[in-house]
Coordinates of C-alpha atoms in Angstrom, one line a residue:
M26 CA 0.0 0.0 0.0
P27 CA 1.6 3.3 -1.1
A28 CA 2.4 5.8 1.7
L29 CA 0.7 9.2 1.8
K30 CA 2.8 12.0 0.3
N31 CA 3.8 14.9 2.6
E32 CA 3.7 17.4 -0.2
N33 CA 1.8 20.7 -0.6
I34 CA -0.3 20.1 2.5
P35 CA -2.2 23.4 2.4
Q36 CA -3.5 22.7 -1.1
T37 CA -4.3 19.1 -0.1
V38 CA -6.3 20.4 2.8
R39 CA -8.2 22.9 0.7
D40 CA -9.1 20.2 -1.9
I41 CA -10.3 17.7 0.7
K42 CA -12.4 20.2 2.5
R43 CA -14.1 21.2 -0.7
Q44 CA -14.7 17.6 -1.5
L45 CA -16.1 16.7 1.9
R46 CA -18.4 19.8 1.9
E47 CA -19.7 19.0 -1.6
S48 CA -20.5 15.5 -0.4
L49 CA -22.2 16.9 2.8
P50 CA -23.8 20.2 1.9
Q51 CA -25.5 20.3 5.3
Y52 CA -22.2 20.1 7.1
R53 CA -23.2 22.9 9.4
E54 CA -26.5 21.4 10.5
V55 CA -25.0 17.9 11.0
F56 CA -22.2 19.4 13.1
Q57 CA -24.8 21.0 15.3
Q58 CA -26.5 17.7 15.8
V59 CA -23.3 16.0 16.7
D60 CA -22.4 18.9 19.0
A61 CA -25.6 18.4 20.9
H62 CA -25.0 14.7 21.2
I63 CA -21.4 15.1 22.6
R64 CA -22.5 18.0 24.8
Q65 CA -25.1 15.7 26.5
Q66 CA -22.4 13.1 27.1
I67 CA -20.0 15.6 28.7
Q68 CA -22.8 16.9 30.9
Q69 CA -23.4 13.4 32.2
I70 CA -19.7 12.9 32.8
N71 CA -19.4 16.1 34.7
H72 CA -22.5 15.2 36.7
E73 CA -20.9 11.9 37.7
Q74 CA -17.7 13.7 38.8
Q75 CA -19.7 16.1 40.9
Q76 CA -21.4 13.2 42.6
G77 CA -17.9 11.9 43.5
N78 CA -17.9 9.1 40.9
N79 CA -15.3 8.5 38.2
P80 CA -16.8 8.2 34.7
V81 CA -14.1 5.8 33.5
P82 CA -15.4 2.3 33.8
Q83 CA -13.5 0.0 36.3
I84 CA -13.3 -3.7 36.0
K85 CA -11.2 -6.5 37.5
A86 CA -8.8 -8.7 35.6
D87 CA -10.0 -11.8 37.6
D88 CA -13.5 -11.1 36.3
I89 CA -12.2 -11.0 32.7
L90 CA -10.4 -14.3 33.3
Q91 CA -13.6 -15.9 34.8
Q92 CA -15.8 -14.4 32.1
R93 CA -17.8 -12.4 34.7
I94 CA -18.0 -9.1 32.8
S95 CA -21.6 -8.3 32.1
E96 CA -23.1 -7.0 28.9
A97 CA -23.9 -3.8 30.6
Q98 CA -20.3 -3.3 31.6
K99 CA -19.2 -4.0 28.1
A100 CA -21.7 -1.5 26.8
L101 CA -20.4 1.2 29.1
I102 CA -16.8 0.6 28.0
R103 CA -17.9 0.9 24.4
Q104 CA -19.7 4.2 25.2
R105 CA -16.9 5.7 27.2
G106 CA -14.1 4.2 25.1
C107 CA -11.9 3.3 28.0
C108 CA -11.6 1.4 31.3
T109 CA -9.2 0.5 34.1
V110 CA -8.4 -3.1 34.8
Q111 CA -7.5 -3.9 38.4
G112 CA -5.0 -6.6 39.2
V113 CA -3.7 -7.4 35.7
F114 CA -0.5 -8.3 37.6
P115 CA 0.1 -9.0 41.3
Q116 CA 1.1 -5.7 43.0
R117 CA 4.4 -7.2 44.4
E118 CA 5.4 -8.4 40.9
A119 CA 4.8 -5.0 39.4
E120 CA 6.7 -3.3 42.2
A121 CA 9.6 -5.6 41.6
W122 CA 9.5 -4.8 37.9
N123 CA 9.7 -1.1 38.8
Q124 CA 12.8 -1.7 40.8
E125 CA 14.4 -3.9 38.2
I126 CA 13.8 -1.3 35.5
G127 CA 15.4 1.4 37.7
D128 CA 18.4 -0.8 38.3
Y129 CA 18.6 -1.6 34.5
L130 CA 18.7 2.1 33.7
E131 CA 21.3 3.0 36.3
R132 CA 23.5 0.0 35.6
N133 CA 23.7 1.0 31.9
D134 CA 24.1 4.8 32.5
F135 CA 20.9 5.6 30.7
A136 CA 20.9 9.1 32.0
G137 CA 24.2 9.8 30.4
R138 CA 23.2 8.3 27.1
L139 CA 20.0 10.3 27.1
K140 CA 21.9 13.5 26.6
G141 CA 22.7 12.5 23.0
A142 CA 19.2 11.2 22.2
A143 CA 17.5 11.9 18.9
K144 CA 14.7 14.4 19.0
D145 CA 11.3 13.8 17.4
N146 CA 8.6 16.4 16.7
Y147 CA 5.6 14.2 17.4
F148 CA 4.6 16.3 20.4
G149 CA 5.8 19.5 19.0
D150 CA 2.5 21.4 19.1
L151 CA 1.4 20.1 22.5
K152 CA 2.2 23.0 24.7
Q153 CA 3.2 21.3 27.9
G154 CA 6.4 20.1 26.2
K155 CA 7.9 16.6 25.9
P156 CA 7.0 14.2 28.7
Q157 CA 9.5 12.0 30.6
I158 CA 9.2 9.1 28.3
Y159 CA 12.3 6.9 28.0
G160 CA 13.2 5.1 24.8
I161 CA 13.6 1.8 26.5
Y162 CA 11.8 -1.2 25.0
W163 CA 13.6 -4.5 25.8
S164 CA 14.1 -4.6 29.5
R165 CA 13.2 -7.9 31.0
P166 CA 10.1 -6.6 32.9
Q167 CA 8.7 -5.1 29.7
V168 CA 9.0 -8.3 27.8
A169 CA 7.7 -10.3 30.7
A170 CA 4.6 -8.1 31.0
R171 CA 3.9 -8.2 27.3
Q172 CA 3.9 -12.0 27.1
H173 CA 2.1 -12.6 30.4
E174 CA -0.9 -14.8 30.2
R175 CA -3.0 -12.4 32.3
M176 CA -2.2 -9.5 30.0
N177 CA -2.9 -11.6 27.0
A178 CA -6.4 -12.5 28.3
V179 CA -7.1 -8.8 29.0
Q180 CA -6.1 -7.8 25.5
V181 CA -8.3 -10.6 24.0
F182 CA -11.2 -9.2 26.0
L183 CA -10.6 -5.7 24.8
N184 CA -10.3 -6.8 21.1
S185 CA -13.5 -8.7 21.5
L186 CA -15.4 -5.4 22.2
W187 CA -14.9 -4.6 18.5
Q188 CA -17.0 -5.6 15.6
T189 CA -14.4 -7.7 13.8
E190 CA -16.4 -9.0 10.9
S191 CA -18.7 -7.5 8.3
Q192 CA -20.0 -8.8 5.0
G193 CA -18.3 -12.2 5.5
K194 CA -14.9 -10.6 5.9
Q195 CA -12.8 -10.8 9.1
H196 CA -11.0 -7.5 9.6
F197 CA -8.7 -8.8 12.3
D198 CA -8.3 -11.8 14.6
P199 CA -9.3 -10.6 18.1
T200 CA -8.0 -13.7 19.8
R201 CA -4.4 -13.5 18.5
I202 CA -2.4 -10.8 20.2
V203 CA 0.7 -9.3 18.7
S204 CA 3.3 -7.5 20.7
Y205 CA 3.9 -3.8 20.0
A206 CA 7.1 -2.8 21.8
D207 CA 6.7 0.6 23.4
R208 CA 8.5 2.7 26.0
I209 CA 8.4 3.4 29.7
R210 CA 7.6 6.6 31.6
R211 CA 9.2 7.5 34.9
R212 CA 8.3 10.7 36.6
Q213 CA 9.5 12.0 40.0
P214 CA 7.4 14.0 42.5
G215 CA 7.5 17.7 42.0
A216 CA 8.1 17.4 38.2
G217 CA 6.4 20.1 36.3
S218 CA 6.1 20.9 32.6
L219 CA 6.4 17.2 31.8
G220 CA 2.9 16.5 30.8
L221 CA 1.0 16.4 27.5
S222 CA -1.9 18.5 26.6
P223 CA -5.0 16.7 25.2
H224 CA -4.4 14.9 21.9
V225 CA -5.3 11.8 19.9
D226 CA -2.6 9.4 18.5
G227 CA -2.9 7.1 15.5
G228 CA -3.4 9.6 12.8
S229 CA -3.8 13.4 12.5
L230 CA -4.2 14.9 9.1
E231 CA -4.6 11.4 7.7
R232 CA -8.1 11.1 9.2
W233 CA -9.4 13.5 6.6
V234 CA -6.9 13.0 3.7
D235 CA -6.6 9.2 3.5
E236 CA -9.5 7.5 1.7
N237 CA -9.3 4.5 3.9
F238 CA -9.6 6.6 7.0
R239 CA -12.5 8.4 5.4
H240 CA -14.2 5.0 4.9
V241 CA -13.8 4.3 8.7
Y242 CA -15.7 7.6 9.2
R243 CA -18.0 7.2 6.2
H244 CA -21.2 7.6 8.3
V245 CA -19.9 10.8 9.8
F246 CA -18.9 12.3 6.4
S247 CA -22.2 11.2 4.9
G248 CA -24.3 12.9 7.6
E249 CA -25.6 9.6 9.0
W250 CA -23.5 10.1 12.1
Q251 CA -25.9 8.1 14.3
R252 CA -24.7 5.0 12.4
Y253 CA -21.0 5.7 13.3
N254 CA -19.6 3.0 15.5
P255 CA -16.1 3.7 16.9
F256 CA -15.7 -0.1 17.4
D257 CA -16.4 -1.1 13.8
G258 CA -13.2 -2.7 12.5
E259 CA -14.0 -2.2 8.8
M260 CA -10.9 -0.7 7.1
R261 CA -9.3 0.2 10.4
T262 CA -6.4 -2.1 9.5
E263 CA -5.9 -0.6 6.1
V264 CA -5.6 3.1 7.0
R265 CA -2.4 4.9 5.9
E266 CA -0.1 7.2 7.8
F267 CA 2.3 9.9 6.7
P268 CA 5.8 8.5 7.0
S269 CA 7.3 9.7 10.3
P270 CA 9.7 8.3 12.9
A271 CA 7.2 9.0 15.7
V272 CA 3.8 7.8 14.5
C273 CA 2.4 4.3 15.3
S274 CA 2.1 2.3 12.2
M275 CA 0.3 -0.6 13.8
F276 CA -3.4 -0.9 14.4
R277 CA -4.1 -0.8 18.2
T278 CA -7.6 -1.4 19.4
F279 CA -6.7 0.3 22.7
Q280 CA -3.7 2.2 23.9
G281 CA -2.6 1.4 27.4
W282 CA -0.6 2.2 30.6
T283 CA 0.4 -0.5 33.0
A284 CA 1.1 1.0 36.4
L285 CA 4.4 0.2 38.1
T286 CA 3.7 2.6 41.0
P287 CA 0.4 4.1 42.3
Q288 CA -1.4 6.5 40.0
H289 CA -3.4 9.2 41.6
K290 CA -5.1 12.4 40.6
H291 CA -2.6 15.3 40.7
G292 CA 0.2 12.8 40.7
G293 CA 1.3 13.3 37.2
T294 CA -1.0 10.7 35.7
L295 CA -3.4 10.2 32.8
N296 CA -6.5 12.2 31.9
L297 CA -9.1 11.0 29.4
L298 CA -12.1 12.3 27.6
P299 CA -14.4 9.3 28.2
V300 CA -16.5 9.7 25.0
A301 CA -15.8 7.1 22.4
D302 CA -17.5 8.8 19.5
A303 CA -16.0 12.3 20.1
M304 CA -14.0 11.8 16.9
A305 CA -17.2 12.5 14.9
W306 CA -17.2 16.0 16.5
I307 CA -13.5 16.6 15.8
L308 CA -13.9 15.6 12.1
L309 CA -16.9 17.8 11.5
R310 CA -15.5 20.7 13.5
A311 CA -12.7 21.1 11.0
L312 CA -15.2 21.6 8.1
Q313 CA -16.9 24.6 9.7
D314 CA -16.8 28.0 8.1
D315 CA -14.7 29.7 10.9
V316 CA -11.7 27.4 10.2
P317 CA -9.2 28.7 7.6
E318 CA -9.6 26.8 4.2
D319 CA -6.0 25.4 4.4
D320 CA -6.4 24.3 8.0
L321 CA -8.0 21.3 9.8
C322 CA -8.0 22.8 13.3
G323 CA -4.2 22.5 13.5
A324 CA -3.9 18.9 12.3
A325 CA -0.4 18.3 10.8
P326 CA 1.3 15.3 9.3
G327 CA 3.6 13.3 11.5
R328 CA 2.2 14.9 14.7
A329 CA -0.3 14.0 17.4
L330 CA -3.8 15.4 16.7
S331 CA -3.9 18.2 19.2
I332 CA -7.1 19.1 21.0
S333 CA -6.9 22.8 21.6
E334 CA -8.7 25.6 23.5
E335 CA -8.9 27.5 20.2
W336 CA -10.9 24.8 18.3
H337 CA -12.2 22.2 20.8
P338 CA -13.2 23.9 24.1
L339 CA -16.2 21.6 24.5
L340 CA -14.1 18.5 24.5
L341 CA -11.7 20.0 27.0
S342 CA -14.6 20.6 29.4
G343 CA -15.0 16.8 29.7
I344 CA -11.5 15.8 30.5
S345 CA -11.4 13.5 33.5
A346 CA -8.6 12.0 35.7
I347 CA -8.5 8.2 35.6
P348 CA -9.5 6.3 38.7
E349 CA -6.7 5.7 41.2
M350 CA -4.6 2.7 40.3
E351 CA -2.1 0.6 42.2
A352 CA 1.0 -1.1 40.8
G353 CA -0.2 -4.0 38.6
D354 CA -3.4 -2.2 37.5
A355 CA -3.7 -1.0 33.9
V356 CA -5.8 1.6 32.0
F357 CA -6.8 1.2 28.4
W358 CA -8.4 3.7 26.0
H359 CA -9.7 3.4 22.4
C360 CA -7.4 4.5 19.7
D361 CA -9.6 7.5 18.9
V362 CA -10.0 8.7 22.5
V363 CA -8.7 12.1 23.6
H364 CA -6.1 11.8 26.3
A365 CA -3.6 13.9 28.2
V366 CA -1.0 13.8 31.0
E367 CA -1.2 16.0 34.0
N368 CA 1.3 18.9 33.6
E369 CA 2.4 18.7 37.3
H370 CA 3.2 15.8 39.5
L371 CA 2.1 16.9 43.0
G372 CA 2.2 13.5 44.5
E373 CA 4.8 12.0 47.0
T374 CA 6.0 9.0 45.0
D375 CA 7.3 8.3 41.5
S376 CA 4.7 7.9 38.8
N377 CA 6.0 5.1 36.6
V378 CA 4.3 3.1 33.9
M379 CA 4.9 0.8 31.0
Y380 CA 3.1 1.5 27.7
I381 CA 1.4 -1.7 26.8
S382 CA -1.4 -1.5 24.2
S383 CA -3.8 -4.0 22.7
A384 CA -2.9 -5.0 19.1
P385 CA -4.6 -7.9 17.3
W386 CA -3.2 -9.9 14.4
C387 CA -3.9 -8.5 11.0
E388 CA -1.8 -8.1 7.8
K389 CA -0.9 -4.5 8.7
N390 CA 0.4 -5.6 12.1
A391 CA 2.1 -8.7 10.8
A392 CA 4.1 -6.6 8.4
Y393 CA 5.3 -4.5 11.3
L394 CA 6.3 -7.5 13.3
Q395 CA 8.7 -8.5 10.5
R396 CA 10.5 -5.2 11.0
Q397 CA 10.3 -5.2 14.8
W398 CA 11.8 -8.7 15.3
P399 CA 15.3 -7.8 14.1
A400 CA 15.2 -4.7 16.4
F401 CA 14.4 -7.0 19.3
V402 CA 17.2 -9.5 18.5
E403 CA 19.8 -6.7 18.2
G404 CA 18.5 -4.5 21.0
R405 CA 17.7 -1.6 18.6
S406 CA 14.8 0.9 18.9
P407 CA 11.7 -0.5 17.2
P408 CA 10.8 0.8 13.7
D409 CA 8.2 3.3 14.9
F410 CA 10.5 5.2 17.2
A411 CA 13.6 7.4 17.0
A412 CA 16.6 5.3 16.3
D413 CA 18.5 5.9 19.5
D414 CA 19.3 2.2 19.8
F415 CA 20.3 2.7 23.5
E416 CA 19.9 -1.0 24.4
V417 CA 22.2 -2.5 21.8
D418 CA 24.9 -3.1 24.4
F419 CA 22.8 -2.9 27.6
D420 CA 23.6 -5.4 30.3
G421 CA 20.6 -7.4 31.3
R422 CA 18.2 -6.7 28.4
A423 CA 15.8 -9.4 27.3
T424 CA 16.8 -11.8 24.6
E425 CA 15.1 -14.4 22.5
T426 CA 15.8 -17.1 25.2
M427 CA 13.4 -15.3 27.5
L428 CA 10.4 -15.6 25.3
T429 CA 7.8 -18.1 26.2
P430 CA 5.8 -19.9 23.5
L431 CA 3.1 -17.3 23.8
G432 CA 5.7 -14.5 23.7
K433 CA 7.2 -15.9 20.5
S434 CA 3.8 -16.2 18.9
Q435 CA 3.2 -12.5 19.7
M436 CA 6.5 -11.4 18.1
R437 CA 6.7 -13.4 14.9

């Protein structure tokens, strides 16, 4: 599949806006309908917060394993587009992993090597600046967590929330997990200006420009927005991205954080907009008449899709802190869900997590695995990330001998 061309973006934007408006002459009226729909959800979220309840659904890993998650719980996760999962790993095991990663970084003088790290511009327009994310992918705890049977079961459950077949075609295999090697985040108390303002990963300008992305959102762009299902897998695995060293090129049903330390509000943790279909609002907002003709509310190739005060104040009013989590718990959010990281860490303990998403087997992801495997064997940075290659000579990094049969099946 040919990559999108990062050429003459302003003209491309003008052309696509004209095309989308011609296809949807009533784009103003449709947006007002979607606005009312999203506004109602945000009012409900804010009401729950005022009542002292967290709007992010909370479930237990043991209930997933014992198939005790009710249809009502599943429906709420689909509506909110996110959930926390308690007890994915035993707390003591997660705490031990946290210590082991710290020792791994110190033993290999990661702080010294970080001074020469490559820079990426993925978060360039997110005003809080770059977060404390470390380009470490192959520590033993990270590999152990990714291939753990309990994590695998949680990921299969999350994938199963999607509509994976239509018209006799299976879009992806929800039961077969693939391993997307991602980084770690370690943040000390008192750290400021290390958060991320609200954004969406997995595509920015592409969501309007790429015809496959437009198919994903076909009901939004046709005006039949009530038919839009964020969990419809049709064409999700065939969308295209602008080439970039900082954009995820795999299909992830959910992004995720696995806590290695407690995660508390005001402790430098994650915030979410728990509205799964907010992307419909974002897409139509960019077509409105007050947005410059060569602009899609700030969307740019190779960057995160920023959610700003200038263009998206309604969405910002629904941002919610995630429920409190202990080491071993995890939080997952749909690949279209708006999320942010608190700008200040006012807590008393480190706020450390591993990024572990949920990615199913599909041809798009299988192609990425072929490029990721040599990086694992050699200790290099995975293909989607800046080529710092810190771990090539790191003492104690995971090797192929550590992989279980499940781990191997997720990596090959």
